[in-house]
Amino acid sequence: MNRKKVFVSGCFDLLHSGHVAFLENANQFGDVYVCIGSDNTIKEIKGRYPVISQKERKYILESIKFVKECRINKGKGSIDFMEELIDISPNIFIVNEDGNSSTKLELCNDMGIEYKIFKRTPSVGIPKRTTTDLRLQTTIPFRIDLAGGWLDQPYINQLNPGSVLTISIEPTIEFNNRSGMASSTRNKAIELWNSQLPVGNPIQLAKILFRYENPPGKKEISGSQDALGILLPGVNKLFYNNGYWPKNIDSINDESILLFLEKHLFLISLESRKNDYNVLDNTRISKEGASQLAKASDETWKAIMNKDVESFGKAFLNSFKSQINIFPNMVDDGLKKTINEYKDQCLGYKLSGAGGGGYLILVSVKPIVNSFKIKIRRKNSF
């Protein structure tokens, strides 16, 4: 009897038991065709070359009994597998939960391919593994801008002072570069400190990182919320008034508040921002816009402190709308489609950072299909 064709695509760098468990599970649905990103494509998307070359990754994958065939994708970008997908013409396309995207789903719907999303489930008796686990540098956290993004830039906060709300996120998955989660600042932190954050005063360490990322003569200054968002655990309110560094910092590490955020925040994978993307085009900067952004941020903070999920969702969305009002390039047609798909399932939504792209963050009481959760870094966690 002819088996169905199953299509999977990814990096498959540093092959581990988690990869094998995924392929074993996929093999239950048919013959598995694995199409891997080329070395150059991985460099473009993740900002670094894979540890294992494309030729060696292909060799290893074809040695696994659950794999029918492995090919190296000829295309570029996040949908680099298009030529291979058309040629193989599979019955089923399978991704894991953090590899899911609305673009892949829409592509499969257009081509009449069944789309399946697997959760990361190790084989019985085998510890859970991810490529992220195997990278020493992954103890360095990421940052999520919850509200008020752009108020850390003087050309906004000189018009109206206001707060940026951030949370420090543990690298539970391998978040993409250019995803709005301070990945470029994180890369600078890795240059400074290698595998983990040093012990010390987090605000002083953030000043070191901020200055390292913004040496004298740099034209576009990266906002200090990125460095502070990485270094400061818990949830933080950074108040800016006509400057690059906040005038005041309120940090909350109350466990009930952190659990509230973890319970109600859900992330949906988007495509990474393109290298030539410029969010600063077509800006509409005004005192009124800066004031609205600051007000929405204050409302978001109040809702979080009260653990009021309805108010949190509303204020969260208002913060995003205020950002878009000033920087309309944050949203394109592709993002609008994704938002329309999820907006009726949540209380509020925004992008993972002020710069656009990466992840759509939803506030919801109920679990969101195809989403994944975050882990907030706690105090004294390194």
Tab-separated table of C-alpha atoms in Angstrom:
chain	number	residue	atom	x	y	z
A	1	MET	CA	0.000	0.000	0.000
A	2	ASN	CA	1.357	3.434	-0.934
A	3	ARG	CA	2.035	5.638	2.078
A	4	LYS	CA	1.234	9.330	2.151
A	5	LYS	CA	4.005	11.855	1.645
A	6	VAL	CA	4.894	13.950	4.702
A	7	PHE	CA	6.844	17.198	4.285
A	8	VAL	CA	8.917	18.853	7.026
A	9	SER	CA	11.371	21.714	6.747
A	10	GLY	CA	13.808	23.399	9.118
A	11	CYS	CA	17.429	23.926	10.106
A	12	PHE	CA	18.078	20.605	11.908
A	13	ASP	CA	21.341	21.983	13.235
A	14	LEU	CA	22.977	20.192	16.200
A	15	LEU	CA	20.740	17.147	15.648
A	16	HIS	CA	19.439	15.742	18.949
A	17	SER	CA	16.815	13.380	20.386
A	18	GLY	CA	14.104	16.039	20.084
A	19	HIS	CA	14.611	16.113	16.315
A	20	VAL	CA	14.485	12.315	16.137
A	21	ALA	CA	11.293	12.173	18.228
A	22	PHE	CA	9.703	14.731	15.895
A	23	LEU	CA	10.670	12.697	12.815
A	24	GLU	CA	9.518	9.461	14.445
A	25	ASN	CA	6.123	11.020	15.136
A	26	ALA	CA	5.900	12.408	11.593
A	27	ASN	CA	6.745	8.976	10.180
A	28	GLN	CA	3.507	7.607	11.635
A	29	PHE	CA	1.612	9.647	9.043
A	30	GLY	CA	3.627	8.616	5.981
A	31	ASP	CA	7.023	8.745	4.268
A	32	VAL	CA	8.945	11.719	5.619
A	33	TYR	CA	10.682	14.146	3.253
A	34	VAL	CA	12.955	16.546	5.144
A	35	CYS	CA	13.952	19.773	3.408
A	36	ILE	CA	16.616	21.747	5.251
A	37	GLY	CA	17.677	25.371	5.072
A	38	SER	CA	20.967	26.053	3.333
A	39	ASP	CA	23.892	27.458	5.289
A	40	ASN	CA	23.403	30.871	3.674
A	41	THR	CA	19.671	30.962	4.365
A	42	ILE	CA	20.209	30.118	8.041
A	43	LYS	CA	22.798	32.901	8.246
A	44	GLU	CA	20.279	35.321	6.719
A	45	ILE	CA	17.442	34.352	9.099
A	46	LYS	CA	19.284	33.698	12.367
A	47	GLY	CA	22.248	36.002	11.968
A	48	ARG	CA	24.809	33.175	12.181
A	49	TYR	CA	25.872	30.127	10.210
A	50	PRO	CA	24.799	26.689	11.468
A	51	VAL	CA	27.284	24.677	13.497
A	52	ILE	CA	26.812	21.701	11.149
A	53	SER	CA	27.127	22.334	7.396
A	54	GLN	CA	24.253	21.633	5.007
A	55	LYS	CA	26.076	18.663	3.457
A	56	GLU	CA	26.659	17.033	6.853
A	57	ARG	CA	23.114	17.765	8.075
A	58	LYS	CA	21.738	16.111	4.948
A	59	TYR	CA	23.967	13.074	5.466
A	60	ILE	CA	22.906	12.664	9.097
A	61	LEU	CA	19.202	13.052	8.373
A	62	GLU	CA	19.267	10.514	5.545
A	63	SER	CA	20.860	8.050	7.985
A	64	ILE	CA	17.778	8.178	10.248
A	65	LYS	CA	15.338	5.325	9.610
A	66	PHE	CA	12.311	7.614	9.919
A	67	VAL	CA	13.431	9.774	6.957
A	68	LYS	CA	12.610	8.807	3.383
A	69	GLU	CA	14.661	11.565	1.729
A	70	CYS	CA	16.447	14.804	2.620
A	71	ARG	CA	16.949	17.782	0.340
A	72	ILE	CA	18.660	21.166	0.728
A	73	ASN	CA	16.222	23.979	-0.014
A	74	LYS	CA	17.136	26.033	-3.054
A	75	GLY	CA	15.190	29.141	-2.094
A	76	LYS	CA	15.857	31.952	0.365
A	77	GLY	CA	14.096	33.417	3.385
A	78	SER	CA	11.548	31.777	5.653
A	79	ILE	CA	9.733	30.061	2.738
A	80	ASP	CA	12.922	28.727	1.170
A	81	PHE	CA	11.313	25.321	0.551
A	82	MET	CA	8.792	26.393	-2.117
A	83	GLU	CA	10.483	24.656	-5.058
A	84	GLU	CA	10.910	21.442	-3.057
A	85	LEU	CA	7.316	21.555	-1.805
A	86	ILE	CA	5.957	21.804	-5.345
A	87	ASP	CA	8.231	19.024	-6.605
A	88	ILE	CA	7.498	16.578	-3.763
A	89	SER	CA	3.765	17.428	-3.712
A	90	PRO	CA	3.115	16.058	-0.209
A	91	ASN	CA	-0.174	15.095	1.387
A	92	ILE	CA	0.791	16.486	4.789
A	93	PHE	CA	2.979	19.374	6.000
A	94	ILE	CA	4.123	19.059	9.640
A	95	VAL	CA	5.685	21.715	11.891
A	96	ASN	CA	6.368	21.939	15.620
A	97	GLU	CA	4.536	24.573	17.636
A	98	ASP	CA	7.239	27.261	17.465
A	99	GLY	CA	7.784	26.572	13.745
A	100	ASN	CA	4.144	27.278	12.980
A	101	SER	CA	3.209	30.398	10.992
A	102	SER	CA	0.113	31.726	9.265
A	103	THR	CA	2.102	31.936	6.002
A	104	LYS	CA	2.734	28.176	6.037
A	105	LEU	CA	-0.886	27.466	6.923
A	106	GLU	CA	-2.174	29.695	4.130
A	107	LEU	CA	0.254	28.111	1.652
A	108	CYS	CA	-0.973	24.608	2.551
A	109	ASN	CA	-4.607	25.683	2.299
A	110	ASP	CA	-3.962	27.078	-1.191
A	111	MET	CA	-2.196	23.869	-2.288
A	112	GLY	CA	-4.657	21.447	-0.699
A	113	ILE	CA	-2.063	20.079	1.759
A	114	GLU	CA	-3.069	18.949	5.253
A	115	TYR	CA	-1.310	21.048	7.910
A	116	LYS	CA	-0.360	19.524	11.274
A	117	ILE	CA	1.273	21.126	14.318
A	118	PHE	CA	3.188	18.937	16.763
A	119	LYS	CA	3.961	19.791	20.361
A	120	ARG	CA	7.492	19.036	21.537
A	121	THR	CA	7.089	15.591	23.103
A	122	PRO	CA	10.183	13.475	23.830
A	123	SER	CA	10.139	9.680	23.614
A	124	VAL	CA	9.430	7.824	26.856
A	125	GLY	CA	12.455	7.913	29.163
A	126	ILE	CA	14.326	10.474	27.027
A	127	PRO	CA	14.842	14.040	28.340
A	128	LYS	CA	13.335	16.900	26.373
A	129	ARG	CA	15.917	18.477	24.057
A	130	THR	CA	15.989	21.515	21.815
A	131	THR	CA	18.797	23.049	19.781
A	132	THR	CA	18.512	26.037	22.093
A	133	ASP	CA	19.373	23.804	25.064
A	134	LEU	CA	22.620	22.835	23.369
A	135	ARG	CA	23.861	26.379	22.787
A	136	LEU	CA	25.864	27.841	25.651
A	137	GLN	CA	24.796	31.366	24.781
A	138	THR	CA	21.108	30.654	25.345
A	139	THR	CA	21.148	31.519	29.044
A	140	ILE	CA	21.220	35.181	27.978
A	141	PRO	CA	17.560	36.308	28.061
A	142	PHE	CA	15.489	38.153	25.483
A	143	ARG	CA	13.200	41.124	26.130
A	144	ILE	CA	9.542	41.772	25.395
A	145	ASP	CA	8.236	45.327	25.125
A	146	LEU	CA	4.776	45.116	26.730
A	147	ALA	CA	3.775	48.745	26.241
A	148	GLY	CA	5.126	52.200	25.519
A	149	GLY	CA	7.724	51.148	22.963
A	150	TRP	CA	9.463	54.153	21.312
A	151	LEU	CA	9.211	56.279	24.476
A	152	ASP	CA	12.857	55.403	25.177
A	153	GLN	CA	13.837	57.556	22.199
A	154	PRO	CA	14.347	61.293	22.952
A	155	TYR	CA	12.588	62.387	19.773
A	156	ILE	CA	9.437	60.867	21.316
A	157	ASN	CA	9.865	61.401	25.075
A	158	GLN	CA	10.882	65.052	24.647
A	159	LEU	CA	7.390	65.653	23.275
A	160	ASN	CA	5.733	63.882	26.188
A	161	PRO	CA	7.363	61.886	29.000
A	162	GLY	CA	6.196	58.319	29.503
A	163	SER	CA	7.034	54.759	30.443
A	164	VAL	CA	8.125	51.655	28.579
A	165	LEU	CA	7.058	48.354	30.169
A	166	THR	CA	9.382	45.383	29.675
A	167	ILE	CA	9.748	41.783	30.779
A	168	SER	CA	12.910	39.678	30.607
A	169	ILE	CA	12.267	36.367	28.824
A	170	GLU	CA	14.170	33.130	29.250
A	171	PRO	CA	15.270	31.580	25.910
A	172	THR	CA	12.872	28.629	26.043
A	173	ILE	CA	12.948	28.488	22.232
A	174	GLU	CA	15.468	29.762	19.706
A	175	PHE	CA	13.859	33.111	18.952
A	176	ASN	CA	14.799	34.520	15.576
A	177	ASN	CA	16.980	37.560	15.049
A	178	ARG	CA	15.144	40.721	13.984
A	179	SER	CA	12.047	39.606	15.894
A	180	GLY	CA	11.506	42.704	18.039
A	181	MET	CA	12.795	40.955	21.173
A	182	ALA	CA	16.097	42.844	21.541
A	183	SER	CA	18.008	40.081	19.732
A	184	SER	CA	20.645	42.510	18.411
A	185	THR	CA	21.255	43.825	21.938
A	186	ARG	CA	21.351	40.229	23.180
A	187	ASN	CA	24.052	39.440	20.603
A	188	LYS	CA	26.100	42.317	22.033
A	189	ALA	CA	25.565	40.874	25.519
A	190	ILE	CA	26.911	37.546	24.253
A	191	GLU	CA	29.984	39.352	22.866
A	192	LEU	CA	30.537	40.901	26.304
A	193	TRP	CA	29.669	38.035	28.632
A	194	ASN	CA	29.614	34.865	26.508
A	195	SER	CA	27.255	32.257	27.964
A	196	GLN	CA	25.410	34.005	30.788
A	197	LEU	CA	24.754	37.330	32.476
A	198	PRO	CA	27.371	38.257	35.080
A	199	VAL	CA	26.580	38.662	38.768
A	200	GLY	CA	26.195	42.308	39.736
A	201	ASN	CA	23.864	45.274	39.853
A	202	PRO	CA	21.565	44.781	36.819
A	203	ILE	CA	21.110	48.510	36.210
A	204	GLN	CA	24.867	49.100	36.159
A	205	LEU	CA	25.321	46.091	33.871
A	206	ALA	CA	22.593	47.464	31.596
A	207	LYS	CA	24.484	50.764	31.371
A	208	ILE	CA	27.596	48.848	30.293
A	209	LEU	CA	25.635	46.952	27.644
A	210	PHE	CA	23.867	50.124	26.419
A	211	ARG	CA	27.180	51.953	26.009
A	212	TYR	CA	28.808	48.948	24.337
A	213	GLU	CA	25.998	48.748	21.780
A	214	ASN	CA	26.035	52.514	21.187
A	215	PRO	CA	29.668	53.642	20.871
A	216	PRO	CA	30.525	57.304	20.171
A	217	GLY	CA	29.630	58.281	16.635
A	218	LYS	CA	26.834	55.764	16.136
A	219	LYS	CA	24.047	57.428	14.141
A	220	GLU	CA	21.012	55.415	15.218
A	221	ILE	CA	21.012	54.822	18.972
A	222	SER	CA	19.409	51.580	20.154
A	223	GLY	CA	16.942	52.346	22.942
A	224	SER	CA	18.007	51.616	26.495
A	225	GLN	CA	14.832	49.585	27.083
A	226	ASP	CA	16.585	46.750	25.202
A	227	ALA	CA	19.548	46.551	27.587
A	228	LEU	CA	17.398	47.139	30.667
A	229	GLY	CA	14.764	44.692	29.460
A	230	ILE	CA	17.393	41.966	29.155
A	231	LEU	CA	19.164	42.664	32.470
A	232	LEU	CA	16.232	43.457	34.767
A	233	PRO	CA	14.245	40.381	35.860
A	234	GLY	CA	10.473	40.435	36.319
A	235	VAL	CA	8.309	43.228	34.924
A	236	ASN	CA	9.710	46.768	34.763
A	237	LYS	CA	8.399	50.285	34.253
A	238	LEU	CA	11.051	52.545	32.712
A	239	PHE	CA	10.061	56.238	32.871
A	240	TYR	CA	11.679	58.486	30.244
A	241	ASN	CA	11.704	62.277	30.130
A	242	ASN	CA	13.782	63.907	27.410
A	243	GLY	CA	16.675	61.481	27.329
A	244	TYR	CA	18.040	58.062	26.381
A	245	TRP	CA	18.182	56.735	29.945
A	246	PRO	CA	15.106	56.472	32.187
A	247	LYS	CA	14.623	58.976	35.019
A	248	ASN	CA	12.992	56.305	37.168
A	249	ILE	CA	12.712	52.498	37.170
A	250	ASP	CA	10.023	50.512	38.981
A	251	SER	CA	10.697	46.771	39.109
A	252	ILE	CA	8.144	44.186	40.200
A	253	ASN	CA	9.073	40.581	40.973
A	254	ASP	CA	5.888	39.571	42.760
A	255	GLU	CA	5.344	35.928	41.794
A	256	SER	CA	1.576	36.273	41.445
A	257	ILE	CA	2.002	39.087	38.901
A	258	LEU	CA	4.586	37.159	36.897
A	259	LEU	CA	2.331	34.092	36.871
A	260	PHE	CA	-0.572	36.324	35.769
A	261	LEU	CA	1.445	37.484	32.759
A	262	GLU	CA	2.670	33.988	31.886
A	263	LYS	CA	-0.881	32.653	32.086
A	264	HIS	CA	-2.435	35.242	29.794
A	265	LEU	CA	0.282	35.932	27.175
A	266	PHE	CA	0.433	33.806	24.014
A	267	LEU	CA	2.884	34.206	21.111
A	268	ILE	CA	2.197	33.520	17.438
A	269	SER	CA	5.210	33.165	15.129
A	270	LEU	CA	5.478	35.680	12.300
A	271	GLU	CA	8.104	36.055	9.628
A	272	SER	CA	11.279	37.854	10.727
A	273	ARG	CA	11.718	41.437	9.573
A	274	LYS	CA	13.555	41.763	6.274
A	275	ASN	CA	17.072	43.185	6.279
A	276	ASP	CA	15.972	46.209	4.224
A	277	TYR	CA	12.920	46.867	6.402
A	278	ASN	CA	12.725	50.418	7.803
A	279	VAL	CA	10.033	51.050	10.390
A	280	LEU	CA	10.992	54.739	10.523
A	281	ASP	CA	9.619	55.459	7.054
A	282	ASN	CA	6.307	57.401	6.928
A	283	THR	CA	6.406	58.379	10.605
A	284	ARG	CA	3.769	60.711	12.054
A	285	ILE	CA	5.455	61.985	15.199
A	286	SER	CA	3.429	64.438	17.292
A	287	LYS	CA	2.979	65.523	20.908
A	288	GLU	CA	-0.545	64.104	20.852
A	289	GLY	CA	0.696	60.742	19.600
A	290	ALA	CA	3.409	60.577	22.260
A	291	SER	CA	0.836	61.488	24.924
A	292	GLN	CA	-1.525	58.707	23.805
A	293	LEU	CA	1.352	56.199	23.881
A	294	ALA	CA	2.305	57.239	27.427
A	295	LYS	CA	-1.313	57.051	28.606
A	296	ALA	CA	-1.775	53.548	27.184
A	297	SER	CA	1.417	52.426	28.887
A	298	ASP	CA	0.227	53.717	32.268
A	299	GLU	CA	-3.116	51.950	31.776
A	300	THR	CA	-1.306	48.709	30.930
A	301	TRP	CA	0.850	48.944	34.063
A	302	LYS	CA	-2.197	49.578	36.262
A	303	ALA	CA	-4.020	46.579	34.789
A	304	ILE	CA	-0.998	44.323	35.322
A	305	MET	CA	-0.579	45.457	38.938
A	306	ASN	CA	-4.297	44.793	39.553
A	307	LYS	CA	-4.093	41.462	37.686
A	308	ASP	CA	-7.160	42.591	35.717
A	309	VAL	CA	-7.021	40.600	32.483
A	310	GLU	CA	-9.897	42.448	30.758
A	311	SER	CA	-8.294	45.847	31.369
A	312	PHE	CA	-4.884	44.424	30.498
A	313	GLY	CA	-6.070	43.255	27.090
A	314	LYS	CA	-7.716	46.596	26.332
A	315	ALA	CA	-4.718	48.686	27.413
A	316	PHE	CA	-2.304	46.309	25.647
A	317	LEU	CA	-4.182	46.829	22.380
A	318	ASN	CA	-4.368	50.603	22.923
A	319	SER	CA	-0.594	50.682	23.354
A	320	PHE	CA	-0.170	48.909	20.023
A	321	LYS	CA	-2.631	51.234	18.277
A	322	SER	CA	-0.731	54.216	19.694
A	323	GLN	CA	2.522	52.835	18.292
A	324	ILE	CA	0.961	52.311	14.868
A	325	ASN	CA	-0.464	55.828	14.907
A	326	ILE	CA	3.093	57.176	15.108
A	327	PHE	CA	4.858	54.447	13.094
A	328	PRO	CA	2.390	53.021	10.540
A	329	ASN	CA	5.119	50.889	8.919
A	330	MET	CA	4.930	48.555	11.915
A	331	VAL	CA	1.978	46.864	10.199
A	332	ASP	CA	1.845	45.484	6.651
A	333	ASP	CA	-0.753	43.459	4.740
A	334	GLY	CA	0.674	40.130	5.900
A	335	LEU	CA	0.413	41.121	9.552
A	336	LYS	CA	-3.125	42.403	9.041
A	337	LYS	CA	-4.149	38.948	7.795
A	338	THR	CA	-2.673	37.289	10.875
A	339	ILE	CA	-4.326	39.804	13.196
A	340	ASN	CA	-7.706	39.206	11.545
A	341	GLU	CA	-7.239	35.481	12.128
A	342	TYR	CA	-6.703	35.860	15.876
A	343	LYS	CA	-8.301	39.139	16.998
A	344	ASP	CA	-11.661	37.546	17.880
A	345	GLN	CA	-9.917	34.942	20.060
A	346	CYS	CA	-8.189	37.397	22.375
A	347	LEU	CA	-8.667	40.482	24.549
A	348	GLY	CA	-5.782	42.403	23.008
A	349	TYR	CA	-2.695	42.055	20.839
A	350	LYS	CA	0.531	43.756	19.762
A	351	LEU	CA	3.873	42.954	18.184
A	352	SER	CA	6.740	41.597	20.255
A	353	GLY	CA	8.708	44.836	19.927
A	354	ALA	CA	8.454	48.370	18.696
A	355	GLY	CA	10.303	47.615	15.465
A	356	GLY	CA	7.768	45.251	13.902
A	357	GLY	CA	7.923	41.601	12.843
A	358	GLY	CA	8.810	38.526	14.836
A	359	TYR	CA	5.863	37.523	16.989
A	360	LEU	CA	2.280	38.576	17.537
A	361	ILE	CA	1.528	38.600	21.281
A	362	LEU	CA	-2.035	37.929	22.374
A	363	VAL	CA	-3.702	38.526	25.736
A	364	SER	CA	-6.297	35.855	26.389
A	365	VAL	CA	-8.101	34.010	29.165
A	366	LYS	CA	-8.288	30.827	27.106
A	367	PRO	CA	-5.420	28.996	25.356
A	368	ILE	CA	-4.811	30.075	21.746
A	369	VAL	CA	-4.422	27.362	19.117
A	370	ASN	CA	-1.025	27.378	17.352
A	371	SER	CA	0.519	29.665	19.982
A	372	PHE	CA	3.317	29.095	22.484
A	373	LYS	CA	4.039	30.417	25.974
A	374	ILE	CA	6.875	32.402	27.515
A	375	LYS	CA	8.867	32.064	30.733
A	376	ILE	CA	9.656	35.304	32.560
A	377	ARG	CA	13.092	35.476	34.125
A	378	ARG	CA	12.916	35.609	37.905
A	379	LYS	CA	15.081	37.603	40.295
A	380	ASN	CA	18.438	35.948	41.120
A	381	SER	CA	18.132	33.807	37.979
A	382	PHE	CA	21.286	33.798	35.814
